[in-house]
């Protein structure tokens, strides 16, 4: 913390090399921004984070802090400029919140609301850009909702490190592209979904989200991914009916917000109709539904019988690397104490 | 892992050996890619297949499957010969150096290159020099090191190399096994192993047994004889020693080696109980099937590959009458005379803490807001980011003399190809979860083998053609994917697919120390399907 400067009349300390925006955000001062994301390197594309530094206009996401500077983040002039920027972004695309999966969870929508931005004039010229809703199993892309912020390009390059997204074309013809102008489904995208998670609008979305519940109705709770040993922390969203809607990487986990395709999309088995719902007992080679009492009594009596007639070592249990610590603990306690054998193992070697 | 995931940015170089990280631990894979591609860190990849990370490697050594120990010994040989090892660390923190150095003398680059099937022995020298010049180096490995008859020795060679380089106990270094399941670390920590109680306390030591009897109640006698491993128990069924198996959340019919042997054993049991979330291939053989909660339907803790204990939360309501696994176990135990009264997973965790020194200081309350890695012996202990910092658990780090030994099953004229198995990005283990997840199943919905273009042309196989793969254990039909990811003479097959089960083919030759089966290599033959029907030979 070796640099001191003023933001909106308040003395702030920051590290050399830090941007004004980052220093402001760390000090609880919110400057509007769309292309900037804390996980990505700064882009300086949207200009919404514009501030006055000693009276000069600067994009605060790319402008480094300097000793003694005087930064103004809000005044009438800056507000007007931001409003105009937002109007241009709206005019350029086709942003209809009525049928957008991001409605209620859209950074562009939030700022437009905050700055009272009116719908764009109907006669402005528009480039109709690519809509690719079906080529990929997991990800949809509607570039008419894209504001060319570049977060997806950077997410792919700096977090997943696959370099699938990039910009093609110039000026008003600039647009997003995956690999060499391929559709996402035909590109080298492996569908980790990090670009979707960081998209500030509805340009990129998951296949399974639209129609499953308005964003403000969804409930969020975090747990740990069930697959590999990285132990990614995931925010799971459920709708009013209690159905799982989407999985988003949580920043506090070892994954720092990132997920792979399994963590992202591999949760619907939980609510699939293939789930077992009652105990089953095999009679004459066929499974029949049973009550818990019937099933557990049978298990306990059979285990007891084998323990008595043969020996405790005639029983074996496979615990599971898919179960919790508590469950594995209890399984070995059961085998070691109630049964009386050390015949307990799990798939650690497989 | 001796070290932590968040240290990846602190490593100057990486050795990835026997781990297809970007497919099997993709989030760590991306973190390593970011360091290598975007920040210029060094990368050495050793693998029988040209995996994705090989593309970004400064040095890629495509070794013959099953020759890890030779190449690791080769690196160590060069470090000693060129005087590039960390003498201070070796002198102050280790023992057994002289003996190991002597054994390593014969592992010259030429000798090793010959064993490993590497054209240019100098690459081994370059890799060793790179490790010495770019410290700390972090070594990451996975089942490509362990699933061999010589698996334990493979791990020891990894430790030898890192001790030689002084990469132990420091930020950004370490010997880092990537655990393949979200709680395989925890299941081991909890004593779901035949020879140890929680926290790796041996069942054969009287003091340990007394401690557990005291907590669990003196009405139960605890056995001091180590129990059976998964594979051993299935053999025990066939000899008549094992009569009943209780399986919680596992699918050995698909995951264990030599499938027909597994099925034969499970069918021969007097009584089989399977507790799972769906009707698996294994559950279908059971006498009683008990429906259990899936991961999003219960609370509890899991421990990841870096020993970090994390809380799982209940997100959705379980369907039908399903119960948490711990509740089912408790109910069976209580019918059988126990008097357990756990009200929640947290109740159980409190008992675990009291019995397990490395978990002693961890509480649910702390886990709500703290990052804790075991060992964490006291509530005011911050947990342990790096193991073996000032001393090893045994005091000095022991260099082991580790000799290369060939795999159990060599190729011969009848079975002239090598088969290796593993996982792919979109699927997990036996597919119980991923193949019941719509999008993952859509992305990849069928089994395949990877075969080199030369082999494909020798056998007159075209891309996507269904072919037959056979070993001494069995045979499956599967589509061929022609790719130079594999070398000639070896095929790769994922084991997720029940209808073309790779483990029909694998064998259960085991490591003598830890009983891990040699799933990574066996001899096989490939045939065109139309030739099997007798149409041509």
PDB file of N, CA and C in Angstrom, chain B residues 451-486:
ATOM      1  N   UNK B 451      -6.400 -45.875 -31.642  1.00  0.00           N
ATOM      2  CA  UNK B 451      -5.436 -46.766 -32.309  1.00  0.00           C
ATOM      3  C   UNK B 451      -4.617 -45.955 -33.315  1.00  0.00           C
ATOM      4  N   UNK B 452      -3.339 -46.255 -33.396  1.00  0.00           N
ATOM      5  CA  UNK B 452      -2.443 -45.497 -34.270  1.00  0.00           C
ATOM      6  C   UNK B 452      -2.750 -45.803 -35.745  1.00  0.00           C
ATOM      7  N   UNK B 453      -2.582 -44.812 -36.625  1.00  0.00           N
ATOM      8  CA  UNK B 453      -2.859 -45.030 -38.052  1.00  0.00           C
ATOM      9  C   UNK B 453      -2.112 -46.236 -38.644  1.00  0.00           C
ATOM     10  N   UNK B 454      -0.867 -46.459 -38.200  1.00  0.00           N
ATOM     11  CA  UNK B 454      -0.117 -47.604 -38.747  1.00  0.00           C
ATOM     12  C   UNK B 454      -0.787 -48.929 -38.404  1.00  0.00           C
ATOM     13  N   UNK B 455      -1.193 -49.048 -37.129  1.00  0.00           N
ATOM     14  CA  UNK B 455      -1.871 -50.282 -36.715  1.00  0.00           C
ATOM     15  C   UNK B 455      -3.194 -50.428 -37.455  1.00  0.00           C
ATOM     16  N   UNK B 456      -3.907 -49.298 -37.571  1.00  0.00           N
ATOM     17  CA  UNK B 456      -5.198 -49.342 -38.264  1.00  0.00           C
ATOM     18  C   UNK B 456      -5.007 -49.842 -39.682  1.00  0.00           C
ATOM     19  N   UNK B 457      -3.958 -49.365 -40.321  1.00  0.00           N
ATOM     20  CA  UNK B 457      -3.779 -49.785 -41.715  1.00  0.00           C
ATOM     21  C   UNK B 457      -3.293 -51.242 -41.775  1.00  0.00           C
ATOM     22  N   UNK B 458      -2.462 -51.668 -40.806  1.00  0.00           N
ATOM     23  CA  UNK B 458      -2.048 -53.079 -40.764  1.00  0.00           C
ATOM     24  C   UNK B 458      -3.229 -54.025 -40.634  1.00  0.00           C
ATOM     25  N   UNK B 459      -4.190 -53.601 -39.825  1.00  0.00           N
ATOM     26  CA  UNK B 459      -5.353 -54.464 -39.606  1.00  0.00           C
ATOM     27  C   UNK B 459      -6.511 -54.129 -40.552  1.00  0.00           C
ATOM     28  N   UNK B 460      -6.251 -53.187 -41.440  1.00  0.00           N
ATOM     29  CA  UNK B 460      -7.264 -52.775 -42.410  1.00  0.00           C
ATOM     30  C   UNK B 460      -8.536 -52.269 -41.727  1.00  0.00           C
ATOM     31  N   UNK B 461      -8.316 -51.393 -40.746  1.00  0.00           N
ATOM     32  CA  UNK B 461      -9.443 -50.856 -39.978  1.00  0.00           C
ATOM     33  C   UNK B 461      -9.667 -49.400 -40.376  1.00  0.00           C
ATOM     34  N   UNK B 462     -10.904 -49.018 -40.590  1.00  0.00           N
ATOM     35  CA  UNK B 462     -11.161 -47.613 -40.908  1.00  0.00           C
ATOM     36  C   UNK B 462     -11.730 -46.902 -39.676  1.00  0.00           C
ATOM     37  N   UNK B 463     -11.641 -45.574 -39.713  1.00  0.00           N
ATOM     38  CA  UNK B 463     -12.068 -44.758 -38.579  1.00  0.00           C
ATOM     39  C   UNK B 463     -13.556 -44.987 -38.299  1.00  0.00           C
ATOM     40  N   UNK B 464     -13.898 -45.247 -37.039  1.00  0.00           N
ATOM     41  CA  UNK B 464     -15.293 -45.448 -36.681  1.00  0.00           C
ATOM     42  C   UNK B 464     -15.780 -46.868 -36.865  1.00  0.00           C
ATOM     43  N   UNK B 465     -14.926 -47.733 -37.403  1.00  0.00           N
ATOM     44  CA  UNK B 465     -15.324 -49.129 -37.624  1.00  0.00           C
ATOM     45  C   UNK B 465     -15.385 -49.895 -36.302  1.00  0.00           C
ATOM     46  N   UNK B 466     -16.389 -50.741 -36.172  1.00  0.00           N
ATOM     47  CA  UNK B 466     -16.464 -51.560 -34.963  1.00  0.00           C
ATOM     48  C   UNK B 466     -15.497 -52.720 -35.082  1.00  0.00           C
ATOM     49  N   UNK B 467     -14.656 -52.880 -34.075  1.00  0.00           N
ATOM     50  CA  UNK B 467     -13.684 -53.958 -34.100  1.00  0.00           C
ATOM     51  C   UNK B 467     -13.778 -54.753 -32.796  1.00  0.00           C
ATOM     52  N   UNK B 468     -13.048 -55.844 -32.759  1.00  0.00           N
ATOM     53  CA  UNK B 468     -13.075 -56.671 -31.555  1.00  0.00           C
ATOM     54  C   UNK B 468     -11.720 -56.593 -30.864  1.00  0.00           C
ATOM     55  N   UNK B 469     -11.759 -56.402 -29.535  1.00  0.00           N
ATOM     56  CA  UNK B 469     -10.543 -56.397 -28.717  1.00  0.00           C
ATOM     57  C   UNK B 469     -10.641 -57.575 -27.771  1.00  0.00           C
ATOM     58  N   UNK B 470      -9.613 -58.406 -27.740  1.00  0.00           N
ATOM     59  CA  UNK B 470      -9.646 -59.554 -26.833  1.00  0.00           C
ATOM     60  C   UNK B 470      -8.363 -59.636 -26.028  1.00  0.00           C
ATOM     61  N   UNK B 471      -8.534 -60.155 -24.806  1.00  0.00           N
ATOM     62  CA  UNK B 471      -7.382 -60.511 -23.979  1.00  0.00           C
ATOM     63  C   UNK B 471      -7.642 -61.914 -23.458  1.00  0.00           C
ATOM     64  N   UNK B 472      -6.767 -62.396 -22.607  1.00  0.00           N
ATOM     65  CA  UNK B 472      -6.963 -63.731 -22.046  1.00  0.00           C
ATOM     66  C   UNK B 472      -8.219 -63.798 -21.181  1.00  0.00           C
ATOM     67  N   UNK B 473      -8.755 -62.626 -20.744  1.00  0.00           N
ATOM     68  CA  UNK B 473      -9.934 -62.620 -19.870  1.00  0.00           C
ATOM     69  C   UNK B 473     -11.252 -62.511 -20.627  1.00  0.00           C
ATOM     70  N   UNK B 474     -11.243 -61.887 -21.761  1.00  0.00           N
ATOM     71  CA  UNK B 474     -12.523 -61.677 -22.423  1.00  0.00           C
ATOM     72  C   UNK B 474     -12.372 -60.845 -23.674  1.00  0.00           C
ATOM     73  N   UNK B 475     -13.516 -60.460 -24.212  1.00  0.00           N
ATOM     74  CA  UNK B 475     -13.480 -59.758 -25.484  1.00  0.00           C
ATOM     75  C   UNK B 475     -14.640 -58.774 -25.561  1.00  0.00           C
ATOM     76  N   UNK B 476     -14.410 -57.624 -26.161  1.00  0.00           N
ATOM     77  CA  UNK B 476     -15.492 -56.647 -26.357  1.00  0.00           C
ATOM     78  C   UNK B 476     -15.439 -56.107 -27.782  1.00  0.00           C
ATOM     79  N   UNK B 477     -16.559 -55.578 -28.224  1.00  0.00           N
ATOM     80  CA  UNK B 477     -16.599 -54.899 -29.520  1.00  0.00           C
ATOM     81  C   UNK B 477     -16.704 -53.401 -29.262  1.00  0.00           C
ATOM     82  N   UNK B 478     -15.949 -52.642 -30.036  1.00  0.00           N
ATOM     83  CA  UNK B 478     -15.890 -51.213 -29.786  1.00  0.00           C
ATOM     84  C   UNK B 478     -15.437 -50.506 -31.062  1.00  0.00           C
ATOM     85  N   UNK B 479     -15.821 -49.234 -31.186  1.00  0.00           N
ATOM     86  CA  UNK B 479     -15.443 -48.481 -32.389  1.00  0.00           C
ATOM     87  C   UNK B 479     -14.001 -48.002 -32.324  1.00  0.00           C
ATOM     88  N   UNK B 480     -13.357 -47.988 -33.466  1.00  0.00           N
ATOM     89  CA  UNK B 480     -11.960 -47.546 -33.532  1.00  0.00           C
ATOM     90  C   UNK B 480     -11.899 -46.054 -33.832  1.00  0.00           C
ATOM     91  N   UNK B 481     -11.048 -45.352 -33.082  1.00  0.00           N
ATOM     92  CA  UNK B 481     -10.782 -43.946 -33.373  1.00  0.00           C
ATOM     93  C   UNK B 481      -9.315 -43.889 -33.767  1.00  0.00           C
ATOM     94  N   UNK B 482      -9.057 -43.573 -35.015  1.00  0.00           N
ATOM     95  CA  UNK B 482      -7.672 -43.588 -35.492  1.00  0.00           C
ATOM     96  C   UNK B 482      -7.008 -42.259 -35.155  1.00  0.00           C
ATOM     97  N   UNK B 483      -5.912 -42.327 -34.399  1.00  0.00           N
ATOM     98  CA  UNK B 483      -5.286 -41.093 -33.925  1.00  0.00           C
ATOM     99  C   UNK B 483      -3.832 -41.350 -33.585  1.00  0.00           C
ATOM    100  N   UNK B 484      -3.010 -40.323 -33.752  1.00  0.00           N
ATOM    101  CA  UNK B 484      -1.608 -40.520 -33.381  1.00  0.00           C
ATOM    102  C   UNK B 484      -1.356 -40.103 -31.930  1.00  0.00           C
ATOM    103  N   UNK B 485      -2.441 -39.969 -31.142  1.00  0.00           N
ATOM    104  CA  UNK B 485      -2.257 -39.768 -29.696  1.00  0.00           C
ATOM    105  C   UNK B 485      -1.552 -40.978 -29.077  1.00  0.00           C
ATOM    106  N   UNK B 486      -1.835 -42.157 -29.646  1.00  0.00           N
ATOM    107  CA  UNK B 486      -1.134 -43.346 -29.162  1.00  0.00           C
ATOM    108  C   UNK B 486      -0.016 -43.701 -30.142  1.00  0.00           C
TER     109      UNK B 486
END
